Short mmCIF file of C-alpha atoms in Angstrom, two decimals:
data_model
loop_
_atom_site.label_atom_id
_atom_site.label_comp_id
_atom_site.label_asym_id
_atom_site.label_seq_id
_atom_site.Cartn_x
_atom_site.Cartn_y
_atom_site.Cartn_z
CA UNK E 986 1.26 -12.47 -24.51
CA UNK E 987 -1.63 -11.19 -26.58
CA UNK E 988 -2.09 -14.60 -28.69
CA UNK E 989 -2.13 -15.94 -25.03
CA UNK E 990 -4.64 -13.77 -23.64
CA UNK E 991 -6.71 -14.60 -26.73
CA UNK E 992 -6.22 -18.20 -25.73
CA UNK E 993 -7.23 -18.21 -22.40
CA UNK E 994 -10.45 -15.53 -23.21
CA UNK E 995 -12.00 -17.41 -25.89
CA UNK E 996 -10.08 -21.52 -26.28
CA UNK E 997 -12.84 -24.00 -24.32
CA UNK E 998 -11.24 -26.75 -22.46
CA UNK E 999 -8.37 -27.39 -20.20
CA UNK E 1000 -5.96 -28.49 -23.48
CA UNK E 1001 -6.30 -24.43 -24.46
CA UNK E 1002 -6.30 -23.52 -20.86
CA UNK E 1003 -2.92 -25.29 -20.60
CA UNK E 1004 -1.32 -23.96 -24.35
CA UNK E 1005 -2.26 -20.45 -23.17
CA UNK E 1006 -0.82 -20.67 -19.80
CA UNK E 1007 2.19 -22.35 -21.06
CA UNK E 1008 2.50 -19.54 -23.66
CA UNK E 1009 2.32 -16.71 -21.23
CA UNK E 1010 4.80 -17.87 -19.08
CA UNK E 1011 7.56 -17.97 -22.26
CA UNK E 1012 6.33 -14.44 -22.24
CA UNK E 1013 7.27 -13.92 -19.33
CA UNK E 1014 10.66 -15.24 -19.25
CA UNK E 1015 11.67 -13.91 -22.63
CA UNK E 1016 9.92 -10.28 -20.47
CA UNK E 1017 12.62 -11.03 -18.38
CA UNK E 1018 15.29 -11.77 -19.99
CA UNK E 1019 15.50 -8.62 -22.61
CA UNK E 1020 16.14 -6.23 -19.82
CA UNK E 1021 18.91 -8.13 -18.55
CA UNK E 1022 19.76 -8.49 -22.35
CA UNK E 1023 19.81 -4.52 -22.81
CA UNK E 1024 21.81 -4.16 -19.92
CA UNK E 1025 24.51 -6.96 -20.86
CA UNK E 1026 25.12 -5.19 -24.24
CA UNK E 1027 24.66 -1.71 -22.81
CA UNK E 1028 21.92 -0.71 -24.93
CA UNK E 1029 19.40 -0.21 -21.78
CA UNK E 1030 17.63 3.06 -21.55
CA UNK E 1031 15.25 5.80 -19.95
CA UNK E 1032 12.86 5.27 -22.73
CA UNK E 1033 13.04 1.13 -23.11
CA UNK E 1034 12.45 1.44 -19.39
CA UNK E 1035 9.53 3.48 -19.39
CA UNK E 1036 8.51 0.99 -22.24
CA UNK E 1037 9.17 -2.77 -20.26
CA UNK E 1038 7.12 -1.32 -17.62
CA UNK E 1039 4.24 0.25 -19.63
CA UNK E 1040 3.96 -3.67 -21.29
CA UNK E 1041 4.42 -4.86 -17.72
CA UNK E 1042 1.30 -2.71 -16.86
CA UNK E 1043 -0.59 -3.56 -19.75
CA UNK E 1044 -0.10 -7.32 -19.92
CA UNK E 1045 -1.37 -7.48 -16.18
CA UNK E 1046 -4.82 -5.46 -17.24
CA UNK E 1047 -5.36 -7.73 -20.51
CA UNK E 1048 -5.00 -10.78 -18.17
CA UNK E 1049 -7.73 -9.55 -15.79
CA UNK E 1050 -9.88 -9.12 -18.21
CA UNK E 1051 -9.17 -12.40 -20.68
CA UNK E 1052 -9.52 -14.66 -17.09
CA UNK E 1053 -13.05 -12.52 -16.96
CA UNK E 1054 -13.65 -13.43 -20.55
CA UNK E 1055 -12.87 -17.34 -20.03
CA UNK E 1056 -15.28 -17.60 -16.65
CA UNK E 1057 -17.75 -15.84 -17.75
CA UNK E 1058 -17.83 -17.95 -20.89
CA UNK E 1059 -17.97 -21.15 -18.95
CA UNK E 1060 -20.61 -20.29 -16.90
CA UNK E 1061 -22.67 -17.66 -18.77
CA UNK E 1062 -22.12 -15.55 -14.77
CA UNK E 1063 -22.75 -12.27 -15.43
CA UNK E 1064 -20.78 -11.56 -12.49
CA UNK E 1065 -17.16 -12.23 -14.01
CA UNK E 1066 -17.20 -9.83 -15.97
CA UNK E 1067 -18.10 -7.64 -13.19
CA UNK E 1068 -15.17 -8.80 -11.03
CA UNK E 1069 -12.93 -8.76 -14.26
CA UNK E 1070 -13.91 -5.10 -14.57
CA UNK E 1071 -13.14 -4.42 -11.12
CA UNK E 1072 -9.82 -5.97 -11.40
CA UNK E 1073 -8.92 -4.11 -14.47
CA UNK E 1074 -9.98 -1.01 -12.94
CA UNK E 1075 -8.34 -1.68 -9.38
CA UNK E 1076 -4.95 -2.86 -11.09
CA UNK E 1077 -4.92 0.41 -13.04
CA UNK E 1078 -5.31 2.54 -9.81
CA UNK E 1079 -2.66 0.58 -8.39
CA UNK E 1080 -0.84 1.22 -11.37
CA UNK E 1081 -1.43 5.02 -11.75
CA UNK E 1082 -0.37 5.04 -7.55
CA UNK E 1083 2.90 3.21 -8.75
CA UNK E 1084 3.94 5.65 -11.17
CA UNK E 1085 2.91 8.57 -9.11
CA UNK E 1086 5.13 7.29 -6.24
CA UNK E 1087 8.12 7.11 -8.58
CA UNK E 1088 8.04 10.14 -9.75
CA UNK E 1089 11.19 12.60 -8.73
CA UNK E 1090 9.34 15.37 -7.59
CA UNK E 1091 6.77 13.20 -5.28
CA UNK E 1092 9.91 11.47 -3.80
CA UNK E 1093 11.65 14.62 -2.89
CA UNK E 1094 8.88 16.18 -1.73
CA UNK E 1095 8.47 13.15 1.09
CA UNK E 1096 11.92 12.77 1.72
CA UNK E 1097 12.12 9.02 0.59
CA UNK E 1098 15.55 7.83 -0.16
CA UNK E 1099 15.88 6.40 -4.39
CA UNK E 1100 17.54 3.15 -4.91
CA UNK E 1101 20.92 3.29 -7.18
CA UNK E 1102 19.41 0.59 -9.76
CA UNK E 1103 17.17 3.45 -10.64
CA UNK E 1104 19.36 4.98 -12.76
CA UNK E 1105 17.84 2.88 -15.15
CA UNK E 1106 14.33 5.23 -15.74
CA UNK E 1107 16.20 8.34 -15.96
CA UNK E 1108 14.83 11.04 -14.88
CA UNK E 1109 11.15 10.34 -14.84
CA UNK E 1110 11.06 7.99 -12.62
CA UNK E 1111 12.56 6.89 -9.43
CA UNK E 1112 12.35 3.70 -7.67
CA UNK E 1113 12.91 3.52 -3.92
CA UNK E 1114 14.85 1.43 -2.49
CA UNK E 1115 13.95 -1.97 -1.29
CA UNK E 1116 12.88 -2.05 2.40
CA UNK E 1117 14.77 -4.11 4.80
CA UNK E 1118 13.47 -6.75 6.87
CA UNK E 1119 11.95 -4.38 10.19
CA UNK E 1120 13.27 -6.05 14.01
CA UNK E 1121 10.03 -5.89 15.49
CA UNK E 1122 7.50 -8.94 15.19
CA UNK E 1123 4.68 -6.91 13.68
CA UNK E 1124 7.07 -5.00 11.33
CA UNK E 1125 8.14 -8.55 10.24
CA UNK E 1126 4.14 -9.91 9.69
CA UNK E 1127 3.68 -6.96 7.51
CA UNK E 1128 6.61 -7.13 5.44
CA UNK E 1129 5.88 -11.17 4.83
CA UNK E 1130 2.38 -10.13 3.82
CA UNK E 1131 3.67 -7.69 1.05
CA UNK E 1132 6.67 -9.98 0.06
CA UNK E 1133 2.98 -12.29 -1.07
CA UNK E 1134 1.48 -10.10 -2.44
CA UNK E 1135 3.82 -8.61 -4.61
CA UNK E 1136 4.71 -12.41 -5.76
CA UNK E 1137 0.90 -12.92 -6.51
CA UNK E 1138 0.78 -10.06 -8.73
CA UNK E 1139 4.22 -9.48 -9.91
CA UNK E 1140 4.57 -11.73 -13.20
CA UNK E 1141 2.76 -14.78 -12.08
CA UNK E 1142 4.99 -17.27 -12.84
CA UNK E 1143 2.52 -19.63 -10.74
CA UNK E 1144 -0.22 -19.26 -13.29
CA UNK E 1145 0.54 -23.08 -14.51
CA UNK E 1146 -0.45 -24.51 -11.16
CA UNK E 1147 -3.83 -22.47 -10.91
CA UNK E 1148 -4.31 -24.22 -14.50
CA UNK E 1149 -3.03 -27.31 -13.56
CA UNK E 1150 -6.61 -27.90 -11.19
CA UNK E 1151 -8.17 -25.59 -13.33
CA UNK E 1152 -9.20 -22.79 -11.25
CA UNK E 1153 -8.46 -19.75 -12.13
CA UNK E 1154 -11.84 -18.29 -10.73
CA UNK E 1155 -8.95 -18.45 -7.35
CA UNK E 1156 -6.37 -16.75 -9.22
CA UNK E 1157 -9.31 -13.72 -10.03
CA UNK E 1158 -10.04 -13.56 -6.76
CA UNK E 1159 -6.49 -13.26 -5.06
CA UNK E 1160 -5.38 -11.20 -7.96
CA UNK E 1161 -8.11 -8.47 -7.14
CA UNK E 1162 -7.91 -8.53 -3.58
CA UNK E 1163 -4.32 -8.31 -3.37
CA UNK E 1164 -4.02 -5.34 -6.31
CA UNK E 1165 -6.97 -3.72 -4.05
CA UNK E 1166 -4.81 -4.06 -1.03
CA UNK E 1167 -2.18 -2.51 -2.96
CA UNK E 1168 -3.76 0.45 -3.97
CA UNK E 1169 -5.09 0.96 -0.66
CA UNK E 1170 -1.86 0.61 1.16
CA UNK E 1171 -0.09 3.03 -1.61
CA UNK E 1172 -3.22 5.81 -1.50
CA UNK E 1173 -2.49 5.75 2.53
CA UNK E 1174 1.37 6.23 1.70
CA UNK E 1175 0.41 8.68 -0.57
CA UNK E 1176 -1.91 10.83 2.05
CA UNK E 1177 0.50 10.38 4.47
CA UNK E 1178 3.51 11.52 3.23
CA UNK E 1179 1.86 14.50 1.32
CA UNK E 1180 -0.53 15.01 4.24
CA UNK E 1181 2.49 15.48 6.45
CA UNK E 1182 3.64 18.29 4.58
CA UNK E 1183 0.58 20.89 3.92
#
């Protein structure tokens, strides 16, 4: 991932474009595939969880800000680096909301129900359990929405078709706005839940 953020930041043309992207997705998939790995061969743990998702974390920040690097290179815009520092700092607020939320003692102070595949991050960290689909026809609007976002920003596997037509000023701007949605979204959980209970 990091000679592939190097790629993208600093190779000109579509033919690095295209090397990096391909690059970062075989990240991606061998990202993938050594949790499922650890947990074939029983070797998972607390600690190599904490671990996947710190890399997790920091891959999507370095990708911000290479995408940032590679615009703002092309067009000598001052104002992609702006938006890439944005992004990197909106993604780690998202981020920092994430790991608050999973923590044990924030769950059981807001009552929120942990899934069983959390077993995984011991006891530092608690994911909750996947929401079902809601009945009503708003309930089902919003949960579409965030079943989008979370694909835009969730190991963009769709990275090759931004690079395919070579635009991924798009993929900068979707990947801000939807982490910035996000964060928003979790801060309101987060002053809800606790606001409830002072």
């Amino acid at each position: 991932f990091l000679m592939s953020a190097v790629g993208l930041a600093l190779g000109p043309g579509w033919h690095w474009l295209w090397a990096s992207v391909a690059l970062l997705e075989f990240s991606y998939v061998v990202d993938m595939a050594d949790g499922q790995l650890a947990r074939w061969r029983g070797s998972s743990s607390p600690a190599g969880a904490h671990l996947d998702y710190m890399a997790d974390e920091f891959k999507a920040l370095l990708l911000i800000a290479a995408l940032g690097i590679r615009l703002w290179l092309a067009t000598e815009q001052s104002v992609w680096l702006i938006e890439a520092l944005l992004g990197v700092v909106v993604a780690a607020c998202a981020i920092t909301l994430t790991s608050f939320l999973r923590r044990p003692e924030v769950v059981s102070a807001t009552g929120k129900a942990a899934s069983a595949a959390a077993g995984d991050y011991g006891q530092g960290f608690v994911v909750e359990a996947p929401p079902a689909v809601p009945a009503s026809l708003l309930g089902k609007l919003l949960w579409c929405a965030e079943s989008v976002g979370k694909f835009i920003v969730h190991y963009p596997t769709y990275l090759w078709l931004v690079a395919a037509f070579d635009r991924v000023d798009l993929f900068v701007h979707v990947y801000l706005f939807m982490n910035l949605a996000y964060a928003a979204r979790s801060m309101l959980v987060v002053v809800w839940r606790l606001g409830r209970r002072t």
